[in-house]
C-alpha positions as protocol buffer text, in pm:
chain_id: "A"
residue {
  index: 1
  type: MET
  ca { x: -1508 y: 810 z: -2384 }
}
residue {
  index: 2
  type: MET
  ca { x: -1499 y: 489 z: -2183 }
}
residue {
  index: 3
  type: PRO
  ca { x: -1284 y: 483 z: -1869 }
}
residue {
  index: 4
  type: ILE
  ca { x: -909 y: 429 z: -1903 }
}
residue {
  index: 5
  type: TYR
  ca { x: -730 y: 157 z: -1706 }
}
residue {
  index: 6
  type: LEU
  ca { x: -353 y: 185 z: -1665 }
}
residue {
  index: 7
  type: ILE
  ca { x: -176 y: -145 z: -1616 }
}
residue {
  index: 8
  type: GLY
  ca { x: 186 y: -243 z: -1571 }
}
residue {
  index: 9
  type: TYR
  ca { x: 442 y: -365 z: -1323 }
}
residue {
  index: 10
  type: MET
  ca { x: 513 y: -210 z: -985 }
}
residue {
  index: 11
  type: ALA
  ca { x: 671 y: 137 z: -1025 }
}
residue {
  index: 12
  type: ALA
  ca { x: 563 y: 165 z: -1388 }
}
residue {
  index: 13
  type: GLY
  ca { x: 404 y: 496 z: -1293 }
}
residue {
  index: 14
  type: LYS
  ca { x: 38 y: 396 z: -1305 }
}
residue {
  index: 15
  type: THR
  ca { x: -62 y: 634 z: -1025 }
}
residue {
  index: 16
  type: THR
  ca { x: 164 y: 922 z: -1127 }
}
residue {
  index: 17
  type: VAL
  ca { x: 80 y: 891 z: -1497 }
}
residue {
  index: 18
  type: GLY
  ca { x: -286 y: 846 z: -1407 }
}
residue {
  index: 19
  type: LYS
  ca { x: -298 y: 1174 z: -1214 }
}
residue {
  index: 20
  type: LEU
  ca { x: -113 y: 1359 z: -1489 }
}
residue {
  index: 21
  type: LEU
  ca { x: -332 y: 1209 z: -1759 }
}
residue {
  index: 22
  type: ALA
  ca { x: -655 y: 1288 z: -1573 }
}
residue {
  index: 23
  type: GLU
  ca { x: -539 y: 1647 z: -1536 }
}
residue {
  index: 24
  type: LEU
  ca { x: -450 y: 1674 z: -1906 }
}
residue {
  index: 25
  type: LEU
  ca { x: -788 y: 1535 z: -2008 }
}
residue {
  index: 26
  type: GLY
  ca { x: -992 y: 1712 z: -1742 }
}
residue {
  index: 27
  type: TRP
  ca { x: -1110 y: 1372 z: -1612 }
}
residue {
  index: 28
  type: ARG
  ca { x: -1133 y: 1217 z: -1265 }
}
residue {
  index: 29
  type: PHE
  ca { x: -858 y: 988 z: -1133 }
}
residue {
  index: 30
  type: VAL
  ca { x: -909 y: 681 z: -914 }
}
residue {
  index: 31
  type: ASP
  ca { x: -624 y: 475 z: -771 }
}
residue {
  index: 32
  type: LEU
  ca { x: -771 y: 130 z: -719 }
}
residue {
  index: 33
  type: ASP
  ca { x: -531 y: 64 z: -429 }
}
residue {
  index: 34
  type: ASP
  ca { x: -685 y: 368 z: -254 }
}
residue {
  index: 35
  type: ALA
  ca { x: -1034 y: 240 z: -338 }
}
residue {
  index: 36
  type: PHE
  ca { x: -936 y: -97 z: -188 }
}
residue {
  index: 37
  type: TYR
  ca { x: -842 y: 82 z: 135 }
}
residue {
  index: 38
  type: GLN
  ca { x: -1167 y: 279 z: 142 }
}
residue {
  index: 39
  type: ILE
  ca { x: -1374 y: -37 z: 95 }
}
residue {
  index: 40
  type: HIS
  ca { x: -1178 y: -284 z: 313 }
}
residue {
  index: 41
  type: GLY
  ca { x: -1002 y: -60 z: 565 }
}
residue {
  index: 42
  type: TYR
  ca { x: -658 y: -200 z: 486 }
}
residue {
  index: 43
  type: THR
  ca { x: -383 y: -81 z: 256 }
}
residue {
  index: 44
  type: THR
  ca { x: -293 y: -342 z: -1 }
}
residue {
  index: 45
  type: ALA
  ca { x: 31 y: -412 z: 186 }
}
residue {
  index: 46
  type: GLU
  ca { x: -152 y: -457 z: 519 }
}
residue {
  index: 47
  type: TYR
  ca { x: -413 y: -682 z: 362 }
}
residue {
  index: 48
  type: ILE
  ca { x: -155 y: -903 z: 190 }
}
residue {
  index: 49
  type: ARG
  ca { x: 46 y: -936 z: 514 }
}
residue {
  index: 50
  type: GLN
  ca { x: -263 y: -1032 z: 714 }
}
residue {
  index: 51
  type: PHE
  ca { x: -465 y: -1243 z: 470 }
}
residue {
  index: 52
  type: GLY
  ca { x: -226 y: -1345 z: 191 }
}
residue {
  index: 53
  type: ILE
  ca { x: -192 y: -1266 z: -177 }
}
residue {
  index: 54
  type: GLU
  ca { x: -460 y: -1507 z: -302 }
}
residue {
  index: 55
  type: ASP
  ca { x: -731 y: -1356 z: -84 }
}
residue {
  index: 56
  type: PHE
  ca { x: -613 y: -1009 z: -182 }
}
residue {
  index: 57
  type: ARG
  ca { x: -641 y: -1087 z: -555 }
}
residue {
  index: 58
  type: LYS
  ca { x: -1002 y: -1204 z: -508 }
}
residue {
  index: 59
  type: LYS
  ca { x: -1094 y: -889 z: -317 }
}
residue {
  index: 60
  type: GLU
  ca { x: -907 y: -669 z: -565 }
}
residue {
  index: 61
  type: LYS
  ca { x: -1118 y: -809 z: -850 }
}
residue {
  index: 62
  type: TYR
  ca { x: -1437 y: -725 z: -662 }
}
residue {
  index: 63
  type: VAL
  ca { x: -1314 y: -372 z: -595 }
}
residue {
  index: 64
  type: VAL
  ca { x: -1263 y: -306 z: -968 }
}
residue {
  index: 65
  type: GLU
  ca { x: -1605 y: -446 z: -1052 }
}
residue {
  index: 66
  type: ASP
  ca { x: -1776 y: -267 z: -762 }
}
residue {
  index: 67
  type: ILE
  ca { x: -1620 y: 69 z: -849 }
}
residue {
  index: 68
  type: ALA
  ca { x: -1734 y: 27 z: -1210 }
}
residue {
  index: 69
  type: ASP
  ca { x: -2088 y: -53 z: -1090 }
}
residue {
  index: 70
  type: MET
  ca { x: -2098 y: 226 z: -831 }
}
residue {
  index: 71
  type: SER
  ca { x: -1963 y: 495 z: -1059 }
}
residue {
  index: 72
  type: PRO
  ca { x: -2049 y: 401 z: -1415 }
}
residue {
  index: 73
  type: PHE
  ca { x: -1901 y: 724 z: -1540 }
}
residue {
  index: 74
  type: ASP
  ca { x: -1695 y: 775 z: -1847 }
}
residue {
  index: 75
  type: ASN
  ca { x: -1403 y: 1015 z: -1831 }
}
residue {
  index: 76
  type: VAL
  ca { x: -1224 y: 841 z: -1544 }
}
residue {
  index: 77
  type: VAL
  ca { x: -862 y: 725 z: -1537 }
}
residue {
  index: 78
  type: TYR
  ca { x: -799 y: 422 z: -1313 }
}
residue {
  index: 79
  type: ALA
  ca { x: -462 y: 294 z: -1190 }
}
residue {
  index: 80
  type: THR
  ca { x: -475 y: -80 z: -1127 }
}
residue {
  index: 81
  type: GLY
  ca { x: -249 y: -289 z: -907 }
}
residue {
  index: 82
  type: GLY
  ca { x: 52 y: -440 z: -1084 }
}
residue {
  index: 83
  type: GLY
  ca { x: -68 y: -799 z: -1053 }
}
residue {
  index: 84
  type: TYR
  ca { x: -434 y: -731 z: -1125 }
}
residue {
  index: 85
  type: PRO
  ca { x: -422 y: -811 z: -1500 }
}
residue {
  index: 86
  type: CYS
  ca { x: -264 y: -1152 z: -1431 }
}
residue {
  index: 87
  type: TYR
  ca { x: -541 y: -1296 z: -1216 }
}
residue {
  index: 88
  type: GLU
  ca { x: -832 y: -1502 z: -1353 }
}
residue {
  index: 89
  type: ASP
  ca { x: -1014 y: -1322 z: -1636 }
}
residue {
  index: 90
  type: ASN
  ca { x: -923 y: -970 z: -1523 }
}
residue {
  index: 91
  type: MET
  ca { x: -802 y: -855 z: -1863 }
}
residue {
  index: 92
  type: GLU
  ca { x: -1135 y: -958 z: -2015 }
}
residue {
  index: 93
  type: CYS
  ca { x: -1303 y: -757 z: -1740 }
}
residue {
  index: 94
  type: LEU
  ca { x: -1094 y: -449 z: -1826 }
}
residue {
  index: 95
  type: HIS
  ca { x: -1181 y: -484 z: -2195 }
}
residue {
  index: 96
  type: GLU
  ca { x: -1551 y: -484 z: -2105 }
}
residue {
  index: 97
  type: LEU
  ca { x: -1519 y: -187 z: -1870 }
}
residue {
  index: 98
  type: GLY
  ca { x: -1298 y: 49 z: -2071 }
}
residue {
  index: 99
  type: THR
  ca { x: -974 y: 101 z: -2259 }
}
residue {
  index: 100
  type: SER
  ca { x: -650 y: -36 z: -2116 }
}
residue {
  index: 101
  type: PHE
  ca { x: -298 y: 98 z: -2155 }
}
residue {
  index: 102
  type: TYR
  ca { x: 9 y: -106 z: -2063 }
}
residue {
  index: 103
  type: LEU
  ca { x: 294 y: 112 z: -1937 }
}
residue {
  index: 104
  type: ARG
  ca { x: 592 y: -97 z: -2054 }
}
residue {
  index: 105
  type: TRP
  ca { x: 935 y: -54 z: -1898 }
}
residue {
  index: 106
  type: THR
  ca { x: 1250 y: -264 z: -1902 }
}
residue {
  index: 107
  type: ALA
  ca { x: 1321 y: -465 z: -1589 }
}
residue {
  index: 108
  type: GLU
  ca { x: 1637 y: -260 z: -1533 }
}
residue {
  index: 109
  type: ASP
  ca { x: 1448 y: 69 z: -1536 }
}
residue {
  index: 110
  type: LEU
  ca { x: 1172 y: -69 z: -1313 }
}
residue {
  index: 111
  type: VAL
  ca { x: 1432 y: -172 z: -1056 }
}
residue {
  index: 112
  type: LYS
  ca { x: 1582 y: 179 z: -1065 }
}
residue {
  index: 113
  type: ARG
  ca { x: 1234 y: 326 z: -1013 }
}
residue {
  index: 114
  type: LEU
  ca { x: 1156 y: 79 z: -734 }
}
residue {
  index: 115
  type: MET
  ca { x: 1475 y: 177 z: -552 }
}
residue {
  index: 116
  type: LEU
  ca { x: 1332 y: 530 z: -532 }
}
residue {
  index: 117
  type: THR
  ca { x: 1015 y: 408 z: -354 }
}
residue {
  index: 118
  type: ASP
  ca { x: 936 y: 293 z: -2 }
}
residue {
  index: 119
  type: LEU
  ca { x: 985 y: -83 z: -39 }
}
residue {
  index: 120
  type: SER
  ca { x: 821 y: -143 z: 300 }
}
residue {
  index: 121
  type: GLN
  ca { x: 492 y: -66 z: 125 }
}
residue {
  index: 122
  type: ARG
  ca { x: 557 y: -351 z: -118 }
}
residue {
  index: 123
  type: PRO
  ca { x: 553 y: -670 z: 90 }
}
residue {
  index: 124
  type: VAL
  ca { x: 709 y: -896 z: -174 }
}
residue {
  index: 125
  type: LEU
  ca { x: 1004 y: -658 z: -216 }
}
residue {
  index: 126
  type: GLN
  ca { x: 1064 y: -553 z: 144 }
}
residue {
  index: 127
  type: GLY
  ca { x: 1427 y: -571 z: 251 }
}
residue {
  index: 128
  type: ARG
  ca { x: 1569 y: -663 z: -90 }
}
residue {
  index: 129
  type: THR
  ca { x: 1887 y: -512 z: -230 }
}
residue {
  index: 130
  type: GLU
  ca { x: 1903 y: -374 z: -584 }
}
residue {
  index: 131
  type: ASP
  ca { x: 2058 y: -700 z: -712 }
}
residue {
  index: 132
  type: GLU
  ca { x: 1793 y: -906 z: -533 }
}
residue {
  index: 133
  type: LEU
  ca { x: 1524 y: -684 z: -683 }
}
residue {
  index: 134
  type: MET
  ca { x: 1657 y: -751 z: -1032 }
}
residue {
  index: 135
  type: THR
  ca { x: 1660 y: -1126 z: -964 }
}
residue {
  index: 136
  type: PHE
  ca { x: 1296 y: -1099 z: -855 }
}
residue {
  index: 137
  type: VAL
  ca { x: 1161 y: -843 z: -1104 }
}
residue {
  index: 138
  type: ALA
  ca { x: 1306 y: -974 z: -1432 }
}
residue {
  index: 139
  type: PRO
  ca { x: 1142 y: -1320 z: -1430 }
}
residue {
  index: 140
  type: GLN
  ca { x: 818 y: -1191 z: -1279 }
}
residue {
  index: 141
  type: LEU
  ca { x: 791 y: -919 z: -1542 }
}
residue {
  index: 142
  type: GLN
  ca { x: 857 y: -1178 z: -1812 }
}
residue {
  index: 143
  type: ALA
  ca { x: 581 y: -1401 z: -1669 }
}
residue {
  index: 144
  type: ARG
  ca { x: 334 y: -1110 z: -1654 }
}
residue {
  index: 145
  type: GLU
  ca { x: 413 y: -969 z: -1996 }
}
residue {
  index: 146
  type: PRO
  ca { x: 166 y: -1194 z: -2185 }
}
residue {
  index: 147
  type: TYR
  ca { x: -116 y: -1057 z: -1968 }
}
residue {
  index: 148
  type: TYR
  ca { x: -2 y: -698 z: -1992 }
}
residue {
  index: 149
  type: LEU
  ca { x: 26 y: -724 z: -2371 }
}
residue {
  index: 150
  type: GLN
  ca { x: -347 y: -797 z: -2387 }
}
residue {
  index: 151
  type: ALA
  ca { x: -401 y: -426 z: -2318 }
}
residue {
  index: 152
  type: ASP
  ca { x: -568 y: -222 z: -2589 }
}
residue {
  index: 153
  type: TYR
  ca { x: -251 y: -12 z: -2618 }
}
residue {
  index: 154
  type: THR
  ca { x: 111 y: -57 z: -2515 }
}
residue {
  index: 155
  type: ILE
  ca { x: 306 y: 256 z: -2427 }
}
residue {
  index: 156
  type: ASP
  ca { x: 683 y: 207 z: -2426 }
}
residue {
  index: 157
  type: ALA
  ca { x: 852 y: 412 z: -2155 }
}
residue {
  index: 158
  type: PRO
  ca { x: 1114 y: 658 z: -2278 }
}
residue {
  index: 159
  type: GLY
  ca { x: 1374 y: 527 z: -2032 }
}
residue {
  index: 160
  type: PHE
  ca { x: 1485 y: 621 z: -1683 }
}
residue {
  index: 161
  type: ILE
  ca { x: 1458 y: 999 z: -1718 }
}
residue {
  index: 162
  type: PRO
  ca { x: 1295 y: 1250 z: -1481 }
}
residue {
  index: 163
  type: GLU
  ca { x: 1020 y: 1351 z: -1725 }
}
residue {
  index: 164
  type: ALA
  ca { x: 923 y: 991 z: -1820 }
}
residue {
  index: 165
  type: ASP
  ca { x: 583 y: 995 z: -1648 }
}
residue {
  index: 166
  type: GLN
  ca { x: 489 y: 1326 z: -1811 }
}
residue {
  index: 167
  type: ILE
  ca { x: 593 y: 1198 z: -2154 }
}
residue {
  index: 168
  type: ILE
  ca { x: 385 y: 881 z: -2109 }
}
residue {
  index: 169
  type: ALA
  ca { x: 81 y: 1081 z: -1992 }
}
residue {
  index: 170
  type: GLU
  ca { x: 110 y: 1310 z: -2295 }
}
residue {
  index: 171
  type: GLN
  ca { x: 138 y: 1012 z: -2532 }
}
residue {
  index: 172
  type: ILE
  ca { x: -178 y: 856 z: -2390 }
}
residue {
  index: 173
  type: CYS
  ca { x: -356 y: 1191 z: -2398 }
}
residue {
  index: 174
  type: GLN
  ca { x: -279 y: 1227 z: -2768 }
}
residue {
  index: 175
  type: LEU
  ca { x: -410 y: 874 z: -2838 }
}
residue {
  index: 176
  type: VAL
  ca { x: -729 y: 942 z: -2644 }
}
residue {
  index: 177
  type: LYS
  ca { x: -788 y: 1276 z: -2816 }
}
residue {
  index: 178
  type: TYR
  ca { x: -722 y: 1119 z: -3156 }
}
residue {
  index: 179
  type: LYS
  ca { x: -957 y: 829 z: -3079 }
}
residue {
  index: 180
  type: THR
  ca { x: -1241 y: 1062 z: -2979 }
}
residue {
  index: 181
  type: LYS
  ca { x: -1224 y: 1272 z: -3298 }
}
């Protein structure tokens, strides 16, 4: 089975679902933000603060391509950055490299999930209130949706419930197992 790439907005659960899914499938998991750090020596937040978002997006693209070249293994689940699919021809790249799954949430549920995270690790959201987050997230999600919908599969989140990530991982697992029959 070709590698799986999880895409979606910030706090969609790409990393959490990715770890759960890899465990369910018995595959390896790679968080591309962690790979970025290993290659460049900066977290994504540090890099964006120091060099800007445009430079980050260029480097992020190279990380995805380099990881695919360095470890051309199947049976890997990758969590991408939230903006990765929206830059240049990155969705075409993902289609060539593996199978992509869009983890789709409502803007309201994403804001609730974001409020549970450390916003200081998300430079564009740092210091925003819940209302300000909604004002930021809703239009950005709408603008990104056409890119995200280019994924091979769209998985609709079950809503803001504690077991949401597990449910999503199990849904993807079932699709992958069905596809490999």
